[in-house]
Amino acid sequence: MAPVISLELVRRRAEHNEGLIHTLEEISLHQEEIERINDVLGKNCRHLKILYLQNNIINKMENLHHLKELEYLNLALNNITIIEGLGSCEMLNKLDLTVNFIDLDKLQESIEHLASCPNLKDLYMMGNPAQANWEGFAAYVTGILSQLERLDGREITRSMRITAQQQLPALKAEYQAQKLEQTAEETTPHTPEVRTQIYRELAEQKREKDERQRENLPKERDFEQEHKAATEKARQRELEGVVRQCNEGKLDFFFDEQSFHGHLLLDIAVPRYLDSSLIDVDVHPHYISVVIKGKVLRLQLPVEVLAGSSKAQRSKTTGHLVIYMPKVNSRDTVGIARPIQRGRHQTTDNRTQPNTSKKTGKTLVSLADMMMVAAQQEVSAEKYVSEDRAPRCDFEMVD
């Protein structure tokens, strides 16, 4: 699809005007492989004074009648074959048509059309076939356009204008002869159609390059959607298959049954600034399943707990997630205590020493590692389906 002048393109090129297009006075739309001037500018940018459209493949001057305040129009390096559509541009002062395809067959109509622009002072037509192939071109244009002050960057003096007007009848006759002679000549391979095809190929290459660059850009991740999908997958596997212990997020955690009488506590070192909406807790009588930012932490519980009475809290200071699970039998104990940070000069005894996390430097109970090793045994899902399933825990933030 050929590029067109769209509102999106205009807004992108109107950054110097804070993206406001209705008050825009100057815009540059060069090198966009545009093939035609549609009505977007005329409807939305009626206060334009300077319009750059050079180096495109525009073949017709159209939809410019609403731009009554236009002072400078640059259509260099396009496929224009005839000058038209400027009758309403009363303020037009400068027109650049360098290197287009205005030939002798359309020169008379083009120059006579410019006579309706009383404020036109500066005209550029260098590189057009009519200018390149006829020596009388400059005098012909000067003689017809009496308001013109500069042609192709050269100032028109009073003597040059008088001479051109005196030679105008002879120049018109010479023009007609040149026009007939050119018609009989063989056409050149450099045509608007060939140039259009070349630019379309360039536009396609540019589009493919932009697509490759977009594909290489880092994709925006929807963490909430990923977390939701991971949670649904984990819960479905727990219902249908075998429940296995895992710690996909490599999070530090420990159990504690002494800090809160009759309860089993699970402390998980959740990152401090992780949004709580990315945490899902599901407590069962014999195991607990926590999904944290799409990563599953599933652990067997050393004692049976009351899933329906469990609650979870999040520390505002550390971000840790602490889950309080009442024991079915408050007398059940497995000798789990909160890990104690030992000083450097404190002597150690023969009791089992807790592990030290490489990530946080905190001391953790080795029971976690022991339980992960024991996780190789499969716990049948039927065991838990037969029990009453409690709703998942909602957790609150605490200081």
Short mmCIF file of C-alpha atoms in Angstrom, two decimals:
data_model
loop_
_atom_site.label_atom_id
_atom_site.label_comp_id
_atom_site.label_asym_id
_atom_site.label_seq_id
_atom_site.Cartn_x
_atom_site.Cartn_y
_atom_site.Cartn_z
CA MET A 1 0.00 0.00 0.00
CA ALA A 2 1.37 3.39 -1.05
CA PRO A 3 2.04 5.90 1.76
CA VAL A 4 -0.56 8.68 2.06
CA ILE A 5 -0.84 11.94 3.96
CA SER A 6 -2.68 10.86 7.11
CA LEU A 7 -3.60 12.62 10.34
CA GLU A 8 -1.12 10.39 12.16
CA LEU A 9 1.69 11.46 9.83
CA VAL A 10 0.75 15.13 10.14
CA ARG A 11 0.67 14.96 13.95
CA ARG A 12 4.02 13.18 13.99
CA ARG A 13 5.54 15.92 11.84
CA ALA A 14 3.86 18.65 13.93
CA GLU A 15 5.90 18.03 17.08
CA HIS A 16 7.32 21.55 16.87
CA ASN A 17 3.75 22.82 17.31
CA GLU A 18 3.05 20.49 20.28
CA GLY A 19 1.10 18.16 18.00
CA LEU A 20 -1.58 20.78 17.26
CA ILE A 21 -2.49 20.57 13.59
CA HIS A 22 -5.29 23.14 13.26
CA THR A 23 -2.92 26.02 14.09
CA LEU A 24 -0.01 24.60 12.13
CA GLU A 25 1.82 27.10 9.91
CA GLU A 26 4.72 24.97 8.67
CA ILE A 27 5.11 21.26 8.00
CA SER A 28 7.66 19.06 6.26
CA LEU A 29 6.43 15.89 4.55
CA HIS A 30 9.49 15.17 2.43
CA GLN A 31 10.87 11.70 1.61
CA GLU A 32 7.68 9.86 2.55
CA GLU A 33 7.09 8.24 -0.88
CA ILE A 34 3.74 10.09 -1.08
CA GLU A 35 1.97 9.61 -4.42
CA ARG A 36 -0.80 12.21 -4.16
CA ILE A 37 -1.92 15.22 -2.15
CA ASN A 38 -5.20 14.24 -0.51
CA ASP A 39 -7.62 16.52 1.35
CA VAL A 40 -6.17 15.99 4.85
CA LEU A 41 -4.09 19.17 4.76
CA GLY A 42 -6.86 21.26 3.25
CA LYS A 43 -9.39 20.18 5.87
CA ASN A 44 -7.20 20.24 8.97
CA CYS A 45 -4.32 22.66 8.32
CA ARG A 46 -5.88 25.69 6.65
CA HIS A 47 -3.39 28.11 8.21
CA LEU A 48 -0.35 26.55 6.56
CA LYS A 49 2.15 29.06 5.26
CA ILE A 50 5.08 26.77 4.43
CA LEU A 51 4.61 23.28 2.96
CA TYR A 52 7.53 20.98 2.12
CA LEU A 53 6.63 18.04 -0.13
CA GLN A 54 9.94 17.53 -1.92
CA ASN A 55 11.40 14.16 -2.85
CA ASN A 56 8.13 12.25 -3.14
CA ILE A 57 6.36 10.83 -6.21
CA ILE A 58 3.43 13.25 -6.44
CA ASN A 59 2.19 13.48 -10.03
CA LYS A 60 -0.58 16.07 -9.66
CA MET A 61 -1.01 19.38 -7.84
CA GLU A 62 -4.43 19.00 -6.22
CA ASN A 63 -6.42 19.71 -3.04
CA LEU A 64 -4.51 22.93 -2.41
CA HIS A 65 -7.45 25.33 -2.88
CA HIS A 66 -8.16 25.54 0.89
CA LEU A 67 -4.62 26.71 1.69
CA LYS A 68 -5.31 30.39 1.08
CA GLU A 69 -2.53 31.52 3.45
CA LEU A 70 0.16 29.39 1.76
CA GLU A 71 3.29 31.43 1.01
CA TYR A 72 5.89 28.78 0.11
CA LEU A 73 5.29 25.45 -1.62
CA ASN A 74 8.17 23.06 -2.27
CA LEU A 75 7.40 20.24 -4.73
CA ALA A 76 10.94 19.61 -5.93
CA LEU A 77 11.89 16.08 -7.00
CA ASN A 78 8.38 14.86 -7.78
CA ASN A 79 6.49 13.72 -10.88
CA ILE A 80 4.62 16.95 -11.68
CA THR A 81 3.87 17.32 -15.41
CA ILE A 82 1.69 20.44 -15.31
CA ILE A 83 1.29 23.36 -12.90
CA GLU A 84 -2.30 23.58 -11.68
CA GLY A 85 -4.49 23.88 -8.59
CA LEU A 86 -2.96 27.13 -7.30
CA GLY A 87 -5.72 29.54 -8.31
CA SER A 88 -6.92 29.99 -4.71
CA CYS A 89 -3.44 30.35 -3.21
CA GLU A 90 -3.50 34.14 -3.32
CA MET A 91 -0.61 34.57 -0.88
CA LEU A 92 1.79 32.22 -2.69
CA ASN A 93 5.17 33.93 -2.84
CA LYS A 94 7.62 31.13 -3.64
CA LEU A 95 7.17 27.95 -5.68
CA ASP A 96 9.87 25.28 -6.05
CA LEU A 97 9.35 22.74 -8.86
CA THR A 98 12.99 21.76 -9.34
CA VAL A 99 13.54 18.43 -11.18
CA ASN A 100 10.02 17.51 -12.18
CA PHE A 101 8.59 16.48 -15.56
CA ILE A 102 7.11 19.73 -16.90
CA ASP A 103 7.80 19.53 -20.63
CA LEU A 104 7.09 21.82 -23.57
CA ASP A 105 3.71 20.23 -24.25
CA LYS A 106 2.37 21.55 -20.92
CA LEU A 107 4.59 24.60 -20.44
CA GLN A 108 2.18 27.19 -21.86
CA GLU A 109 -0.73 26.03 -19.69
CA SER A 110 1.52 25.89 -16.63
CA ILE A 111 2.94 29.40 -17.00
CA GLU A 112 -0.44 30.94 -17.82
CA HIS A 113 -1.85 29.30 -14.67
CA LEU A 114 0.87 30.96 -12.56
CA ALA A 115 -0.25 34.33 -13.88
CA SER A 116 -3.26 33.99 -11.54
CA CYS A 117 -0.90 34.14 -8.51
CA PRO A 118 -0.28 37.91 -8.18
CA ASN A 119 2.15 37.59 -5.24
CA LEU A 120 4.43 34.98 -6.82
CA LYS A 121 7.95 36.44 -6.72
CA ASP A 122 10.26 33.42 -6.71
CA LEU A 123 10.02 30.43 -9.09
CA TYR A 124 12.32 27.43 -9.43
CA MET A 125 12.00 25.15 -12.46
CA MET A 126 15.58 23.98 -12.90
CA GLY A 127 15.87 20.40 -14.14
CA ASN A 128 12.51 20.19 -15.91
CA PRO A 129 12.56 19.01 -19.55
CA ALA A 130 11.16 22.34 -20.78
CA GLN A 131 13.95 24.29 -19.07
CA ALA A 132 16.70 21.87 -20.06
CA ASN A 133 15.73 21.45 -23.73
CA TRP A 134 14.79 25.02 -24.75
CA GLU A 135 17.18 27.95 -24.57
CA GLY A 136 14.34 30.48 -24.74
CA PHE A 137 12.68 29.08 -21.61
CA ALA A 138 13.84 31.79 -19.17
CA ALA A 139 12.89 34.68 -21.47
CA TYR A 140 9.52 33.06 -22.24
CA VAL A 141 8.62 32.69 -18.55
CA THR A 142 9.91 36.18 -17.71
CA GLY A 143 7.87 37.75 -20.49
CA ILE A 144 4.59 36.15 -19.38
CA LEU A 145 4.96 36.41 -15.57
CA SER A 146 5.37 40.14 -15.03
CA GLN A 147 5.14 39.78 -11.22
CA LEU A 148 8.15 37.43 -11.05
CA GLU A 149 11.36 38.80 -9.43
CA ARG A 150 13.60 35.68 -9.41
CA LEU A 151 13.75 32.66 -11.69
CA ASP A 152 15.83 29.65 -10.64
CA GLY A 153 17.62 31.80 -8.09
CA ARG A 154 18.59 34.49 -10.58
CA GLU A 155 17.23 37.99 -10.10
CA ILE A 156 15.18 39.37 -12.98
CA THR A 157 16.31 42.92 -13.72
CA ARG A 158 14.19 45.62 -15.33
CA SER A 159 16.16 45.43 -18.56
CA MET A 160 15.77 41.65 -18.71
CA ARG A 161 12.01 41.99 -18.30
CA ILE A 162 11.71 44.62 -21.04
CA THR A 163 13.79 42.52 -23.42
CA ALA A 164 11.74 39.40 -22.68
CA GLN A 165 8.45 41.22 -23.29
CA GLN A 166 9.75 42.60 -26.60
CA GLN A 167 10.80 39.09 -27.69
CA LEU A 168 7.62 37.41 -26.43
CA PRO A 169 5.79 37.11 -29.81
CA ALA A 170 8.86 35.53 -31.39
CA LEU A 171 9.35 33.28 -28.36
CA LYS A 172 5.76 32.05 -28.62
CA ALA A 173 6.28 31.10 -32.24
CA GLU A 174 9.56 29.40 -31.39
CA TYR A 175 7.82 27.57 -28.57
CA GLN A 176 5.20 26.12 -30.92
CA ALA A 177 7.92 24.94 -33.30
CA GLN A 178 9.89 23.37 -30.46
CA LYS A 179 6.73 21.70 -29.22
CA LEU A 180 6.01 20.06 -32.58
CA GLU A 181 9.63 19.03 -33.03
CA GLN A 182 9.74 17.40 -29.63
CA THR A 183 6.55 15.42 -30.34
CA ALA A 184 8.25 13.71 -33.28
CA GLU A 185 11.32 12.80 -31.25
CA GLU A 186 11.81 9.51 -29.47
CA THR A 187 10.71 9.57 -25.85
CA THR A 188 13.23 9.35 -23.05
CA PRO A 189 13.35 6.32 -20.72
CA HIS A 190 13.31 8.69 -17.72
CA THR A 191 9.56 9.05 -17.18
CA PRO A 192 7.26 9.60 -14.18
CA GLU A 193 6.13 5.98 -14.43
CA VAL A 194 9.70 4.66 -14.13
CA ARG A 195 10.42 6.96 -11.21
CA THR A 196 7.18 5.92 -9.49
CA GLN A 197 8.13 2.26 -9.82
CA ILE A 198 11.58 2.93 -8.36
CA TYR A 199 10.13 4.81 -5.40
CA ARG A 200 7.54 2.12 -4.76
CA GLU A 201 10.33 -0.43 -4.53
CA LEU A 202 12.19 1.86 -2.15
CA ALA A 203 9.04 2.29 -0.07
CA GLU A 204 8.61 -1.48 0.15
CA GLN A 205 12.22 -1.92 1.24
CA LYS A 206 11.77 0.81 3.84
CA ARG A 207 8.59 -0.83 5.15
CA GLU A 208 10.31 -4.22 5.45
CA LYS A 209 13.23 -2.62 7.27
CA ASP A 210 10.88 -0.89 9.72
CA GLU A 211 9.07 -4.18 10.37
CA ARG A 212 12.36 -5.94 11.09
CA GLN A 213 13.36 -3.18 13.49
CA ARG A 214 10.00 -3.41 15.27
CA GLU A 215 10.39 -7.18 15.60
CA ASN A 216 13.82 -6.71 17.19
CA LEU A 217 12.50 -4.27 19.77
CA PRO A 218 11.81 -5.71 23.24
CA LYS A 219 8.17 -6.67 23.45
CA GLU A 220 6.01 -5.18 26.15
CA ARG A 221 5.04 -7.82 28.69
CA ASP A 222 1.67 -8.01 30.39
CA PHE A 223 2.73 -9.31 33.81
CA GLU A 224 -0.83 -9.42 35.14
CA GLN A 225 -1.96 -11.58 32.22
CA GLU A 226 1.09 -13.84 32.56
CA HIS A 227 0.45 -14.20 36.30
CA LYS A 228 -3.22 -15.00 35.71
CA ALA A 229 -2.38 -17.67 33.12
CA ALA A 230 0.29 -19.23 35.37
CA THR A 231 -2.13 -19.29 38.31
CA GLU A 232 -4.88 -20.97 36.30
CA LYS A 233 -2.41 -23.54 34.97
CA ALA A 234 -1.08 -24.33 38.45
CA ARG A 235 -4.54 -24.70 39.97
CA GLN A 236 -5.70 -26.91 37.12
CA ARG A 237 -2.70 -29.21 37.51
CA GLU A 238 -3.36 -29.49 41.23
CA LEU A 239 -6.93 -30.56 40.54
CA GLU A 240 -6.20 -33.01 37.76
CA GLY A 241 -2.81 -34.53 38.46
CA VAL A 242 -0.15 -35.21 41.01
CA VAL A 243 0.86 -32.49 43.45
CA ARG A 244 4.64 -31.99 43.52
CA GLN A 245 6.76 -29.61 45.49
CA CYS A 246 8.53 -26.90 43.51
CA ASN A 247 10.13 -23.48 43.88
CA GLU A 248 10.23 -22.03 40.39
CA GLY A 249 11.10 -18.52 41.58
CA LYS A 250 14.06 -19.68 43.75
CA LEU A 251 12.58 -17.73 46.67
CA ASP A 252 13.89 -18.00 50.23
CA PHE A 253 11.33 -19.25 52.76
CA PHE A 254 11.08 -20.94 56.16
CA PHE A 255 8.49 -22.55 58.43
CA ASP A 256 7.96 -21.44 62.05
CA GLU A 257 5.64 -23.03 64.63
CA GLN A 258 6.89 -21.34 67.81
CA SER A 259 6.24 -17.65 67.14
CA PHE A 260 2.45 -18.08 67.11
CA HIS A 261 1.03 -20.80 69.37
CA GLY A 262 -1.09 -23.40 67.62
CA HIS A 263 -0.19 -22.08 64.19
CA LEU A 264 2.24 -23.01 61.47
CA LEU A 265 3.81 -19.94 59.85
CA LEU A 266 5.32 -19.78 56.39
CA ASP A 267 7.54 -16.76 55.69
CA ILE A 268 8.33 -16.16 52.00
CA ALA A 269 10.95 -13.56 50.99
CA VAL A 270 8.87 -11.80 48.34
CA PRO A 271 10.62 -8.82 46.69
CA ARG A 272 9.75 -5.65 48.55
CA TYR A 273 8.36 -3.67 45.61
CA LEU A 274 6.45 -6.50 43.93
CA ASP A 275 2.79 -5.60 43.41
CA SER A 276 0.53 -7.68 45.64
CA SER A 277 -1.83 -8.22 42.70
CA LEU A 278 0.82 -10.59 41.31
CA ILE A 279 0.54 -12.94 44.31
CA ASP A 280 -2.00 -15.75 44.64
CA VAL A 281 -2.16 -17.98 47.76
CA ASP A 282 -4.02 -21.31 47.95
CA VAL A 283 -3.86 -23.23 51.27
CA HIS A 284 -4.81 -26.92 51.56
CA PRO A 285 -4.79 -29.15 54.67
CA HIS A 286 -1.57 -30.91 53.65
CA TYR A 287 0.13 -28.53 51.23
CA ILE A 288 0.24 -24.87 50.19
CA SER A 289 0.52 -23.40 46.70
CA VAL A 290 1.64 -19.80 46.11
CA VAL A 291 1.97 -18.22 42.65
CA ILE A 292 4.26 -15.16 42.70
CA LYS A 293 4.61 -13.25 39.42
CA GLY A 294 3.87 -16.39 37.43
CA LYS A 295 6.30 -18.59 39.42
CA VAL A 296 4.87 -21.43 41.53
CA LEU A 297 6.00 -22.21 45.09
CA ARG A 298 4.33 -25.46 46.21
CA LEU A 299 5.26 -27.09 49.54
CA GLN A 300 4.09 -30.02 51.64
CA LEU A 301 3.10 -29.01 55.15
CA PRO A 302 4.72 -30.88 58.07
CA VAL A 303 1.39 -30.92 59.95
CA GLU A 304 -2.27 -30.83 58.97
CA VAL A 305 -3.76 -27.31 59.03
CA LEU A 306 -7.17 -25.67 58.88
CA ALA A 307 -7.15 -24.22 55.38
CA GLY A 308 -10.34 -22.21 55.81
CA SER A 309 -9.01 -20.35 58.87
CA SER A 310 -5.65 -19.47 57.38
CA LYS A 311 -4.70 -15.90 56.58
CA ALA A 312 -1.85 -14.12 54.83
CA GLN A 313 -0.14 -10.83 55.56
CA ARG A 314 2.40 -8.76 53.65
CA SER A 315 5.03 -6.68 55.42
CA LYS A 316 5.21 -3.07 54.27
CA THR A 317 8.81 -2.86 55.48
CA THR A 318 10.41 -5.96 53.94
CA GLY A 319 7.74 -7.09 51.50
CA HIS A 320 7.80 -10.61 52.98
CA LEU A 321 4.64 -12.68 52.74
CA VAL A 322 3.71 -14.44 56.00
CA ILE A 323 0.96 -17.08 55.96
CA TYR A 324 -0.66 -18.07 59.29
CA MET A 325 -2.14 -21.59 59.19
CA PRO A 326 -3.93 -22.92 62.34
CA LYS A 327 -3.07 -26.53 63.11
CA VAL A 328 -5.83 -29.14 63.23
CA ASN A 329 -4.20 -30.48 66.39
CA SER A 330 -2.47 -27.64 68.22
CA ARG A 331 -0.31 -30.17 70.09
CA ASP A 332 1.33 -31.42 66.91
CA THR A 333 4.92 -30.22 66.84
CA VAL A 334 7.76 -30.96 64.50
CA GLY A 335 10.47 -28.90 66.19
CA ILE A 336 10.53 -26.02 63.69
CA ALA A 337 11.70 -22.66 65.02
CA ARG A 338 12.23 -19.23 63.51
CA PRO A 339 15.84 -19.00 62.27
CA ILE A 340 18.19 -17.07 64.55
CA GLN A 341 20.97 -14.84 63.24
CA ARG A 342 24.14 -15.76 65.12
CA GLY A 343 26.92 -13.28 65.91
CA ARG A 344 30.45 -13.76 64.62
CA HIS A 345 31.90 -14.49 68.10
CA GLN A 346 29.07 -16.72 69.27
CA THR A 347 30.03 -20.36 69.67
CA THR A 348 27.96 -23.03 68.00
CA ASP A 349 26.76 -26.29 69.48
CA ASN A 350 26.04 -29.67 67.95
CA ARG A 351 22.51 -28.75 66.85
CA THR A 352 21.74 -28.54 63.17
CA GLN A 353 22.81 -25.16 61.76
CA PRO A 354 20.45 -23.29 59.45
CA ASN A 355 21.37 -22.60 55.82
CA THR A 356 22.45 -19.18 54.62
CA SER A 357 20.83 -17.71 51.51
CA LYS A 358 23.31 -16.53 48.86
CA LYS A 359 20.89 -13.90 47.64
CA THR A 360 19.87 -12.18 50.88
CA GLY A 361 22.42 -13.37 53.42
CA LYS A 362 19.62 -14.37 55.80
CA THR A 363 19.79 -17.56 57.83
CA LEU A 364 17.16 -20.09 56.87
CA VAL A 365 16.11 -23.41 58.34
CA SER A 366 17.47 -26.41 56.50
CA LEU A 367 14.07 -28.06 56.66
CA ALA A 368 13.20 -26.34 53.38
CA ASP A 369 16.02 -28.12 51.57
CA MET A 370 15.13 -31.41 53.25
CA MET A 371 11.52 -31.06 52.15
CA MET A 372 12.53 -30.27 48.58
CA VAL A 373 14.55 -33.48 48.48
CA ALA A 374 11.60 -35.39 49.87
CA ALA A 375 9.45 -33.82 47.17
CA GLN A 376 10.36 -36.58 44.76
CA GLN A 377 7.59 -38.68 46.25
CA GLU A 378 4.27 -38.06 44.58
CA VAL A 379 1.24 -37.02 46.57
CA SER A 380 -1.89 -38.29 44.91
CA ALA A 381 -4.38 -35.60 44.02
CA GLU A 382 -7.21 -37.89 45.09
CA LYS A 383 -6.11 -37.41 48.70
CA TYR A 384 -6.84 -33.71 48.48
CA VAL A 385 -9.90 -33.84 46.27
CA SER A 386 -11.64 -35.95 48.93
CA GLU A 387 -11.00 -33.25 51.56
CA ASP A 388 -12.96 -30.03 51.86
CA ARG A 389 -11.22 -27.37 49.78
CA ALA A 390 -11.12 -23.96 51.40
CA PRO A 391 -11.11 -20.70 49.47
CA ARG A 392 -7.78 -19.09 48.71
CA CYS A 393 -6.33 -16.70 51.29
CA ASP A 394 -6.67 -12.98 50.96
CA PHE A 395 -3.75 -11.14 52.52
CA GLU A 396 -3.36 -7.73 54.08
CA MET A 397 -0.47 -5.32 54.46
CA VAL A 398 1.03 -4.90 57.93
CA ASP A 399 3.82 -2.78 59.31
#
